[in-house]
Amino acid sequence: MSDAERSHFDLPINKGDFELGQLKPLCHSVSSVSNALIDYVNQVRFLDEKDWHPKQQQALKRLKTDGTWNFGNPYNLEDLTKWFEIYNDAFFGGLPTGLCKLEIVDYKTLYYIGSRLVAGICQTRMRHGRPESTLKFAFGSHFGPFKRVKTLLSDLIHEMLHSNFDLYICCCKDCSGVREGAHAAHWQRSALAIEEVTKEENLNEFGLGLNLGRNESMASDIFEGCRLPNDAELQSLKLDISIIPKMVQIFHKMKEKDGPDAISRIDGEEKLPALPLRKTIMEPFESDHLPQRLATGEFEVGHLKPHSYSAEDISAAIVQFLGESTYNCKIENLATRQQRALKKFKRQGTWHIGNPHNLEDIENYFEIFDDAYLNGLLRGFCKLELIDSKTPRKRRLQSPQWRLQCVPT
């Protein structure tokens, strides 16, 4: 049935009705769906956990017990589906249940939709008399695995938000004709509500620091010919007035480009605060300074003697060891321990995002990194501990931190 043949529907959404089974697909106004979603999301932000919706409590429980992601194989449907289900309960009242299909595809098939650069897309079509969404996410190697997962976590909610509107708002001819773009005010307000809940400084389990790309999305709509909101509208949506016009110009330039080099987060990389250099914690030995020479091929556990080499030789050996293991290197040409680390990373590179401060994952990655970058030299010399920070300066230090103790023999 075409949009022109559809009747207009604007069924009200009563407080508490924002959940699966209470809303009827294609029968609500965009403002009603947006307002109901914001009210639902704000329960996590403003209420005590005991007062959350049962589905949100269920999502939190699963996040704590099963909120993992395999960084060694970031583009896997198992983890993507699991986090879809967590988000579905936490932010969408379970509404997309049974109406969404997830796919991971090569970035070349998603690179441009029309003339707009995308990393994911929501395609909604009528099937067997009801709307169904397919959420596709681009498989690429432009970033490292940790950034890929964080980007996927953000892109997943971005596309789920599109799906939620596509599935439940009225799509008659009149309603379809007044839409201002895929990322207009109602989408922006809903996305903002989710971003506010997931801020890192919120100190809750959902504080993943997600970025739904709201500035880029508004710029892409304008690039496609949608109306540019005035400054007051942009400010009310907490959008960056200064950067959006620049992004539109960038989209025009990117339209002329092809290939993965054009793919980037336009609003910049995450900037981490500068940290002071590590201070020595060991007292000097009462012995003569007689560093041994570090011969080629000795940079491996069992071959080096503790406290016997100059910092310059150790540094040079690390650089030489890693210099042969660039991303252009074939796996069979890597050192034996590096091959083992890569194999373990792909199979067991899981980290519990819902409980990030856990010794099991830290020890697992310690072993991977030790083999991959230091050829196992730290094996048997280090002890890992989780400690409480007594003098927190920033949010990242307000939760349990880990400490590495060196135990030279």
Short mmCIF file of C-alpha atoms in Angstrom, two decimals:
data_model
loop_
_atom_site.label_atom_id
_atom_site.label_comp_id
_atom_site.label_asym_id
_atom_site.label_seq_id
_atom_site.Cartn_x
_atom_site.Cartn_y
_atom_site.Cartn_z
CA MET A 1 0.00 0.00 0.00
CA SER A 2 1.42 3.39 -0.98
CA ASP A 3 1.61 6.41 1.32
CA ALA A 4 -1.11 8.11 -0.71
CA GLU A 5 -3.54 5.26 0.04
CA ARG A 6 -2.91 5.17 3.78
CA SER A 7 -5.37 6.71 6.21
CA HIS A 8 -4.14 9.25 8.73
CA PHE A 9 -3.66 7.99 12.29
CA ASP A 10 -2.65 9.89 15.41
CA LEU A 11 -3.39 7.57 18.29
CA PRO A 12 -2.42 9.01 21.68
CA ILE A 13 0.39 7.43 23.70
CA ASN A 14 -0.56 7.41 27.35
CA LYS A 15 2.05 7.56 30.07
CA GLY A 16 3.33 4.06 30.69
CA ASP A 17 2.25 2.78 27.26
CA PHE A 18 5.69 3.07 25.65
CA GLU A 19 6.34 -0.65 25.38
CA LEU A 20 5.80 -3.57 23.06
CA GLY A 21 2.13 -4.45 22.62
CA GLN A 22 0.82 -1.03 23.67
CA LEU A 23 1.68 0.94 20.53
CA LYS A 24 0.29 0.19 17.09
CA PRO A 25 2.69 0.39 14.13
CA LEU A 26 2.24 3.35 11.74
CA CYS A 27 -0.46 4.91 13.92
CA HIS A 28 1.17 7.69 15.98
CA SER A 29 2.44 11.19 15.36
CA VAL A 30 6.19 11.80 15.29
CA SER A 31 5.90 14.19 18.25
CA SER A 32 3.97 11.62 20.32
CA VAL A 33 6.57 8.92 19.68
CA SER A 34 9.44 11.31 20.41
CA ASN A 35 7.92 12.62 23.65
CA ALA A 36 7.07 9.12 24.86
CA LEU A 37 10.59 7.88 24.12
CA ILE A 38 12.16 10.82 25.98
CA ASP A 39 9.93 10.21 29.02
CA TYR A 40 10.90 6.54 28.98
CA VAL A 41 14.64 7.23 28.64
CA ASN A 42 14.57 9.88 31.36
CA GLN A 43 13.51 7.25 33.90
CA VAL A 44 17.08 5.92 33.75
CA ARG A 45 18.48 9.42 34.05
CA PHE A 46 16.38 10.85 36.87
CA LEU A 47 14.82 7.98 38.85
CA ASP A 48 16.24 5.45 41.26
CA GLU A 49 16.76 2.03 39.74
CA LYS A 50 13.87 0.56 41.75
CA ASP A 51 11.50 3.02 40.02
CA TRP A 52 12.61 2.21 36.47
CA HIS A 53 10.41 0.35 34.03
CA PRO A 54 10.81 -3.44 34.49
CA LYS A 55 12.35 -3.71 31.02
CA GLN A 56 14.99 -1.15 31.98
CA GLN A 57 15.78 -3.08 35.14
CA GLN A 58 16.07 -6.20 33.01
CA ALA A 59 18.42 -4.40 30.61
CA LEU A 60 20.66 -3.27 33.47
CA LYS A 61 20.82 -6.78 34.88
CA ARG A 62 21.86 -8.19 31.51
CA LEU A 63 24.38 -5.38 31.00
CA LYS A 64 26.05 -6.30 34.29
CA THR A 65 26.07 -10.05 33.67
CA ASP A 66 26.47 -10.31 29.90
CA GLY A 67 27.58 -6.88 28.65
CA THR A 68 30.66 -8.15 26.82
CA TRP A 69 32.07 -7.56 23.34
CA ASN A 70 34.78 -9.50 21.54
CA PHE A 71 37.31 -6.83 20.53
CA GLY A 72 39.30 -9.48 18.69
CA ASN A 73 36.35 -9.89 16.31
CA PRO A 74 34.40 -6.62 16.64
CA TYR A 75 32.08 -7.13 13.67
CA ASN A 76 30.13 -10.14 14.86
CA LEU A 77 26.36 -10.54 14.84
CA GLU A 78 26.29 -12.30 18.21
CA ASP A 79 27.52 -9.25 20.14
CA LEU A 80 25.59 -6.83 17.92
CA THR A 81 22.36 -8.73 18.56
CA LYS A 82 23.01 -8.91 22.30
CA TRP A 83 23.52 -5.15 22.56
CA PHE A 84 20.49 -4.53 20.35
CA GLU A 85 18.43 -6.43 22.93
CA ILE A 86 19.98 -4.49 25.84
CA TYR A 87 19.32 -1.13 24.15
CA ASN A 88 15.88 -2.28 23.07
CA ASP A 89 14.78 -2.75 26.68
CA ALA A 90 16.75 0.16 28.14
CA PHE A 91 15.76 2.93 25.72
CA PHE A 92 12.98 1.71 23.43
CA GLY A 93 10.57 -0.19 25.67
CA GLY A 94 11.07 -3.34 23.61
CA LEU A 95 9.15 -1.74 20.72
CA PRO A 96 11.45 -2.95 17.89
CA THR A 97 11.15 -6.58 19.07
CA GLY A 98 10.37 -8.88 16.14
CA LEU A 99 10.37 -5.99 13.67
CA CYS A 100 14.11 -5.54 13.12
CA LYS A 101 16.80 -7.54 11.35
CA LEU A 102 20.52 -6.86 11.83
CA GLU A 103 23.17 -7.23 9.15
CA ILE A 104 26.90 -6.52 8.93
CA VAL A 105 28.00 -5.75 5.38
CA ASP A 106 31.13 -4.60 3.60
CA TYR A 107 31.57 -0.83 3.80
CA LYS A 108 31.60 -0.61 -0.02
CA THR A 109 27.91 -1.56 -0.11
CA LEU A 110 27.02 1.16 2.40
CA TYR A 111 29.54 3.83 1.59
CA TYR A 112 27.11 6.19 -0.11
CA ILE A 113 23.35 6.24 0.17
CA GLY A 114 22.40 8.79 -2.45
CA SER A 115 25.21 11.28 -1.95
CA ARG A 116 25.53 10.99 1.82
CA LEU A 117 28.36 9.19 3.56
CA VAL A 118 27.11 6.57 6.00
CA ALA A 119 28.46 3.83 8.27
CA GLY A 120 25.03 2.33 8.96
CA ILE A 121 21.53 2.52 7.58
CA CYS A 122 17.97 1.66 8.56
CA GLN A 123 15.77 0.41 5.71
CA THR A 124 12.09 -0.08 6.58
CA ARG A 125 9.64 -1.79 4.24
CA MET A 126 6.18 -3.31 4.45
CA ARG A 127 6.30 -7.09 4.72
CA HIS A 128 3.27 -9.33 5.26
CA GLY A 129 1.15 -6.32 6.12
CA ARG A 130 3.46 -4.83 8.73
CA PRO A 131 6.58 -2.64 8.67
CA GLU A 132 9.95 -4.30 9.19
CA SER A 133 13.36 -2.65 9.50
CA THR A 134 16.74 -3.93 8.39
CA LEU A 135 19.64 -2.28 10.20
CA LYS A 136 22.89 -2.58 8.26
CA PHE A 137 26.33 -1.70 9.60
CA ALA A 138 29.49 -1.26 7.58
CA PHE A 139 32.34 -3.69 8.07
CA GLY A 140 35.64 -1.88 7.64
CA SER A 141 39.17 -1.64 9.00
CA HIS A 142 39.63 2.12 9.12
CA PHE A 143 39.91 2.18 12.93
CA GLY A 144 41.37 -0.03 15.63
CA PRO A 145 39.08 -2.59 17.32
CA PHE A 146 38.31 -0.50 20.41
CA LYS A 147 37.16 2.50 18.40
CA ARG A 148 35.23 0.20 16.06
CA VAL A 149 33.24 -1.23 18.97
CA LYS A 150 32.51 2.19 20.47
CA THR A 151 31.43 3.42 17.04
CA LEU A 152 29.21 0.36 16.58
CA LEU A 153 27.62 0.90 20.00
CA SER A 154 26.76 4.47 18.96
CA ASP A 155 25.70 3.62 15.40
CA LEU A 156 23.44 0.85 16.69
CA ILE A 157 21.37 3.26 18.80
CA HIS A 158 21.40 5.82 15.97
CA GLU A 159 19.81 3.33 13.57
CA MET A 160 17.46 1.89 16.20
CA LEU A 161 16.14 5.40 16.73
CA HIS A 162 15.39 5.70 13.01
CA SER A 163 13.71 2.31 13.09
CA ASN A 164 11.55 3.28 16.06
CA PHE A 165 10.14 6.27 14.18
CA ASP A 166 9.78 4.34 10.91
CA LEU A 167 7.87 1.54 12.60
CA TYR A 168 5.43 3.56 14.68
CA ILE A 169 4.74 6.99 13.18
CA CYS A 170 1.90 7.59 10.73
CA CYS A 171 3.08 7.50 7.12
CA CYS A 172 0.02 8.79 5.27
CA LYS A 173 0.59 11.25 2.42
CA ASP A 174 0.10 14.33 4.60
CA CYS A 175 2.42 13.13 7.37
CA SER A 176 5.08 11.99 4.91
CA GLY A 177 4.98 15.35 3.20
CA VAL A 178 5.78 17.40 6.30
CA ARG A 179 8.88 15.52 7.39
CA GLU A 180 11.93 17.75 7.44
CA GLY A 181 14.63 15.15 7.12
CA ALA A 182 15.72 11.95 8.79
CA HIS A 183 17.47 13.86 11.59
CA ALA A 184 15.02 16.70 12.19
CA ALA A 185 14.00 18.15 15.56
CA HIS A 186 12.10 15.13 16.94
CA TRP A 187 14.92 12.70 16.10
CA GLN A 188 17.45 15.17 17.53
CA ARG A 189 15.57 15.56 20.83
CA SER A 190 15.28 11.81 21.24
CA ALA A 191 18.95 11.29 20.38
CA LEU A 192 19.92 14.03 22.83
CA ALA A 193 17.97 12.33 25.62
CA ILE A 194 19.86 9.08 25.01
CA GLU A 195 23.22 10.87 24.83
CA GLU A 196 22.48 12.58 28.15
CA VAL A 197 21.72 9.23 29.80
CA THR A 198 24.88 7.61 28.41
CA LYS A 199 27.32 10.38 29.37
CA GLU A 200 30.43 8.97 31.01
CA GLU A 201 30.20 11.42 33.92
CA ASN A 202 26.80 10.04 34.92
CA LEU A 203 28.59 7.30 36.86
CA ASN A 204 26.05 4.64 35.94
CA GLU A 205 26.40 1.38 34.04
CA PHE A 206 24.89 2.96 30.91
CA GLY A 207 27.51 5.74 30.96
CA LEU A 208 29.29 4.52 27.84
CA GLY A 209 29.98 7.98 26.41
CA LEU A 210 28.02 7.35 23.21
CA ASN A 211 28.08 9.78 20.31
CA LEU A 212 25.05 9.53 18.02
CA GLY A 213 26.60 11.92 15.50
CA ARG A 214 23.89 14.55 15.87
CA ASN A 215 25.91 17.42 14.37
CA GLU A 216 27.00 15.38 11.35
CA SER A 217 23.45 14.09 10.89
CA MET A 218 21.92 17.57 10.89
CA ALA A 219 24.61 18.70 8.44
CA SER A 220 23.90 15.75 6.16
CA ASP A 221 20.18 16.59 6.10
CA ILE A 222 20.98 20.18 5.16
CA PHE A 223 23.38 18.91 2.52
CA GLU A 224 20.54 16.83 1.08
CA GLY A 225 18.38 19.96 0.76
CA CYS A 226 16.50 20.07 4.06
CA ARG A 227 15.85 23.34 5.88
CA LEU A 228 18.59 24.84 8.01
CA PRO A 229 17.09 25.50 11.47
CA ASN A 230 17.67 28.95 12.91
CA ASP A 231 20.19 29.54 15.69
CA ALA A 232 17.55 29.38 18.42
CA GLU A 233 16.37 25.96 17.22
CA LEU A 234 19.92 24.65 17.01
CA GLN A 235 20.70 25.91 20.50
CA SER A 236 17.57 24.31 21.94
CA LEU A 237 18.76 20.99 20.49
CA LYS A 238 22.27 21.57 21.89
CA LEU A 239 23.77 21.44 18.41
CA ASP A 240 26.98 23.23 17.50
CA ILE A 241 25.98 26.35 15.57
CA SER A 242 29.51 27.07 14.41
CA ILE A 243 30.45 23.64 13.13
CA ILE A 244 27.35 22.52 11.20
CA PRO A 245 27.86 24.91 8.22
CA LYS A 246 31.48 23.75 8.05
CA MET A 247 30.33 20.14 8.00
CA VAL A 248 27.99 20.88 5.10
CA GLN A 249 30.97 22.20 3.16
CA ILE A 250 32.93 19.07 4.05
CA PHE A 251 30.10 16.89 2.75
CA HIS A 252 30.27 18.74 -0.57
CA LYS A 253 33.99 18.00 -0.76
CA MET A 254 33.52 14.38 0.30
CA LYS A 255 30.94 13.89 -2.44
CA GLU A 256 33.76 14.23 -4.94
CA LYS A 257 35.86 11.56 -3.23
CA ASP A 258 35.73 7.77 -3.30
CA GLY A 259 37.28 5.06 -1.18
CA PRO A 260 37.76 4.47 2.52
CA ASP A 261 40.08 7.46 2.98
CA ALA A 262 37.02 9.71 3.03
CA ILE A 263 35.49 7.91 5.99
CA SER A 264 36.00 9.76 9.27
CA ARG A 265 34.25 11.18 12.29
CA ILE A 266 33.94 14.81 11.26
CA ASP A 267 33.51 16.18 14.75
CA GLY A 268 36.99 15.07 15.74
CA GLU A 269 38.77 12.41 17.69
CA GLU A 270 38.20 11.86 21.37
CA LYS A 271 40.85 13.85 23.21
CA LEU A 272 42.28 12.38 26.38
CA PRO A 273 43.82 14.57 29.07
CA ALA A 274 47.58 14.76 29.13
CA LEU A 275 49.09 12.60 31.86
CA PRO A 276 52.31 13.33 33.72
CA LEU A 277 55.30 11.11 33.01
CA ARG A 278 55.53 8.11 35.29
CA LYS A 279 57.81 8.75 38.23
CA THR A 280 60.25 6.11 39.35
CA ILE A 281 59.07 4.11 42.37
CA MET A 282 62.19 2.02 42.88
CA GLU A 283 65.18 2.99 44.96
CA PRO A 284 68.52 2.86 43.09
CA PHE A 285 70.72 -0.15 43.73
CA GLU A 286 74.03 0.34 45.46
CA SER A 287 75.98 -1.12 42.58
CA ASP A 288 78.10 0.01 39.70
CA HIS A 289 76.45 1.05 36.44
CA LEU A 290 77.57 -1.69 34.09
CA PRO A 291 74.78 -2.29 31.55
CA GLN A 292 75.12 -5.38 29.42
CA ARG A 293 74.73 -5.23 25.67
CA LEU A 294 71.44 -6.52 24.29
CA ALA A 295 72.21 -8.78 21.36
CA THR A 296 69.90 -9.23 18.39
CA GLY A 297 67.38 -12.00 18.99
CA GLU A 298 67.62 -11.86 22.78
CA PHE A 299 64.50 -9.72 23.23
CA GLU A 300 62.46 -12.55 24.69
CA VAL A 301 61.54 -13.89 28.10
CA GLY A 302 64.26 -16.20 29.38
CA HIS A 303 67.03 -14.47 27.46
CA LEU A 304 67.22 -11.14 29.29
CA LYS A 305 68.55 -10.62 32.80
CA PRO A 306 66.58 -8.15 34.98
CA HIS A 307 68.20 -4.78 35.79
CA SER A 308 71.05 -5.38 33.38
CA TYR A 309 70.51 -3.14 30.34
CA SER A 310 70.35 0.51 29.47
CA ALA A 311 67.01 2.18 28.77
CA GLU A 312 68.30 3.03 25.30
CA ASP A 313 68.98 -0.62 24.46
CA ILE A 314 65.60 -1.76 25.79
CA SER A 315 63.83 0.96 23.81
CA ALA A 316 65.73 0.11 20.63
CA ALA A 317 64.93 -3.59 21.04
CA ILE A 318 61.20 -2.87 21.45
CA VAL A 319 61.20 -0.64 18.37
CA GLN A 320 63.02 -3.30 16.36
CA PHE A 321 60.67 -6.03 17.56
CA LEU A 322 57.57 -4.02 16.67
CA GLY A 323 59.00 -2.62 13.46
CA GLU A 324 58.63 -6.00 11.80
CA SER A 325 54.99 -6.41 12.84
CA THR A 326 53.18 -3.68 10.94
CA TYR A 327 49.69 -4.19 9.53
CA ASN A 328 51.33 -5.02 6.18
CA CYS A 329 53.16 -7.97 7.69
CA LYS A 330 51.88 -11.46 6.91
CA ILE A 331 50.80 -13.48 9.93
CA GLU A 332 53.29 -16.25 9.20
CA ASN A 333 56.13 -13.70 9.35
CA LEU A 334 55.25 -12.54 12.87
CA ALA A 335 57.20 -13.75 15.87
CA THR A 336 55.85 -16.92 17.48
CA ARG A 337 54.49 -15.08 20.51
CA GLN A 338 52.87 -12.44 18.30
CA GLN A 339 51.10 -15.14 16.30
CA ARG A 340 49.88 -16.65 19.56
CA ALA A 341 48.71 -13.24 20.81
CA LEU A 342 46.82 -12.57 17.58
CA LYS A 343 45.14 -15.97 17.73
CA LYS A 344 44.11 -15.41 21.35
CA PHE A 345 42.91 -11.86 20.61
CA LYS A 346 40.59 -13.09 17.86
CA ARG A 347 39.21 -15.96 19.91
CA GLN A 348 39.24 -14.58 23.44
CA GLY A 349 39.51 -10.80 23.05
CA THR A 350 36.28 -10.21 24.95
CA TRP A 351 35.89 -7.40 27.48
CA HIS A 352 32.95 -7.04 29.87
CA ILE A 353 31.74 -3.52 29.05
CA GLY A 354 29.04 -3.77 31.70
CA ASN A 355 31.72 -4.51 34.33
CA PRO A 356 34.91 -3.05 32.85
CA HIS A 357 36.94 -3.07 36.07
CA ASN A 358 37.49 -6.80 36.44
CA LEU A 359 40.80 -8.60 36.89
CA GLU A 360 39.89 -11.47 34.59
CA ASP A 361 39.73 -9.26 31.49
CA ILE A 362 42.72 -7.15 32.58
CA GLU A 363 44.87 -10.26 33.04
CA ASN A 364 43.68 -11.66 29.71
CA TYR A 365 44.71 -8.49 27.85
CA PHE A 366 47.94 -8.24 29.84
CA GLU A 367 48.96 -11.62 28.43
CA ILE A 368 47.90 -10.65 24.90
CA PHE A 369 49.78 -7.34 24.98
CA ASP A 370 52.83 -8.88 26.66
CA ASP A 371 53.22 -11.43 23.87
CA ALA A 372 52.28 -9.05 21.06
CA TYR A 373 54.41 -6.04 21.99
CA LEU A 374 57.02 -7.22 24.51
CA ASN A 375 57.62 -10.82 23.41
CA GLY A 376 56.56 -12.15 26.81
CA LEU A 377 59.23 -10.29 28.79
CA LEU A 378 56.86 -9.33 31.61
CA ARG A 379 55.64 -12.89 32.17
CA GLY A 380 56.19 -13.87 35.80
CA PHE A 381 57.40 -10.43 36.86
CA CYS A 382 54.11 -8.56 37.25
CA LYS A 383 51.11 -8.67 39.52
CA LEU A 384 47.83 -6.95 38.66
CA GLU A 385 45.51 -5.49 41.29
CA LEU A 386 42.27 -3.51 41.35
CA ILE A 387 42.35 -0.62 43.82
CA ASP A 388 40.05 2.21 44.86
CA SER A 389 41.08 5.72 43.95
CA LYS A 390 41.14 7.79 47.16
CA THR A 391 41.68 11.15 45.47
CA PRO A 392 39.64 11.13 42.26
CA ARG A 393 40.22 14.06 39.95
CA LYS A 394 38.05 13.09 37.01
CA ARG A 395 35.21 10.70 36.37
CA ARG A 396 37.51 8.06 34.91
CA LEU A 397 39.29 7.93 38.32
CA GLN A 398 36.16 7.70 40.43
CA SER A 399 35.71 4.01 39.84
CA PRO A 400 38.08 1.19 40.80
CA GLN A 401 41.44 1.52 39.10
CA TRP A 402 44.03 -1.13 38.44
CA ARG A 403 47.64 -1.18 39.55
CA LEU A 404 50.54 -3.10 38.07
CA GLN A 405 53.21 -4.16 40.54
CA CYS A 406 56.61 -5.24 39.26
CA VAL A 407 58.20 -8.13 41.13
CA PRO A 408 61.78 -8.46 39.83
CA THR A 409 63.72 -11.56 40.80
#
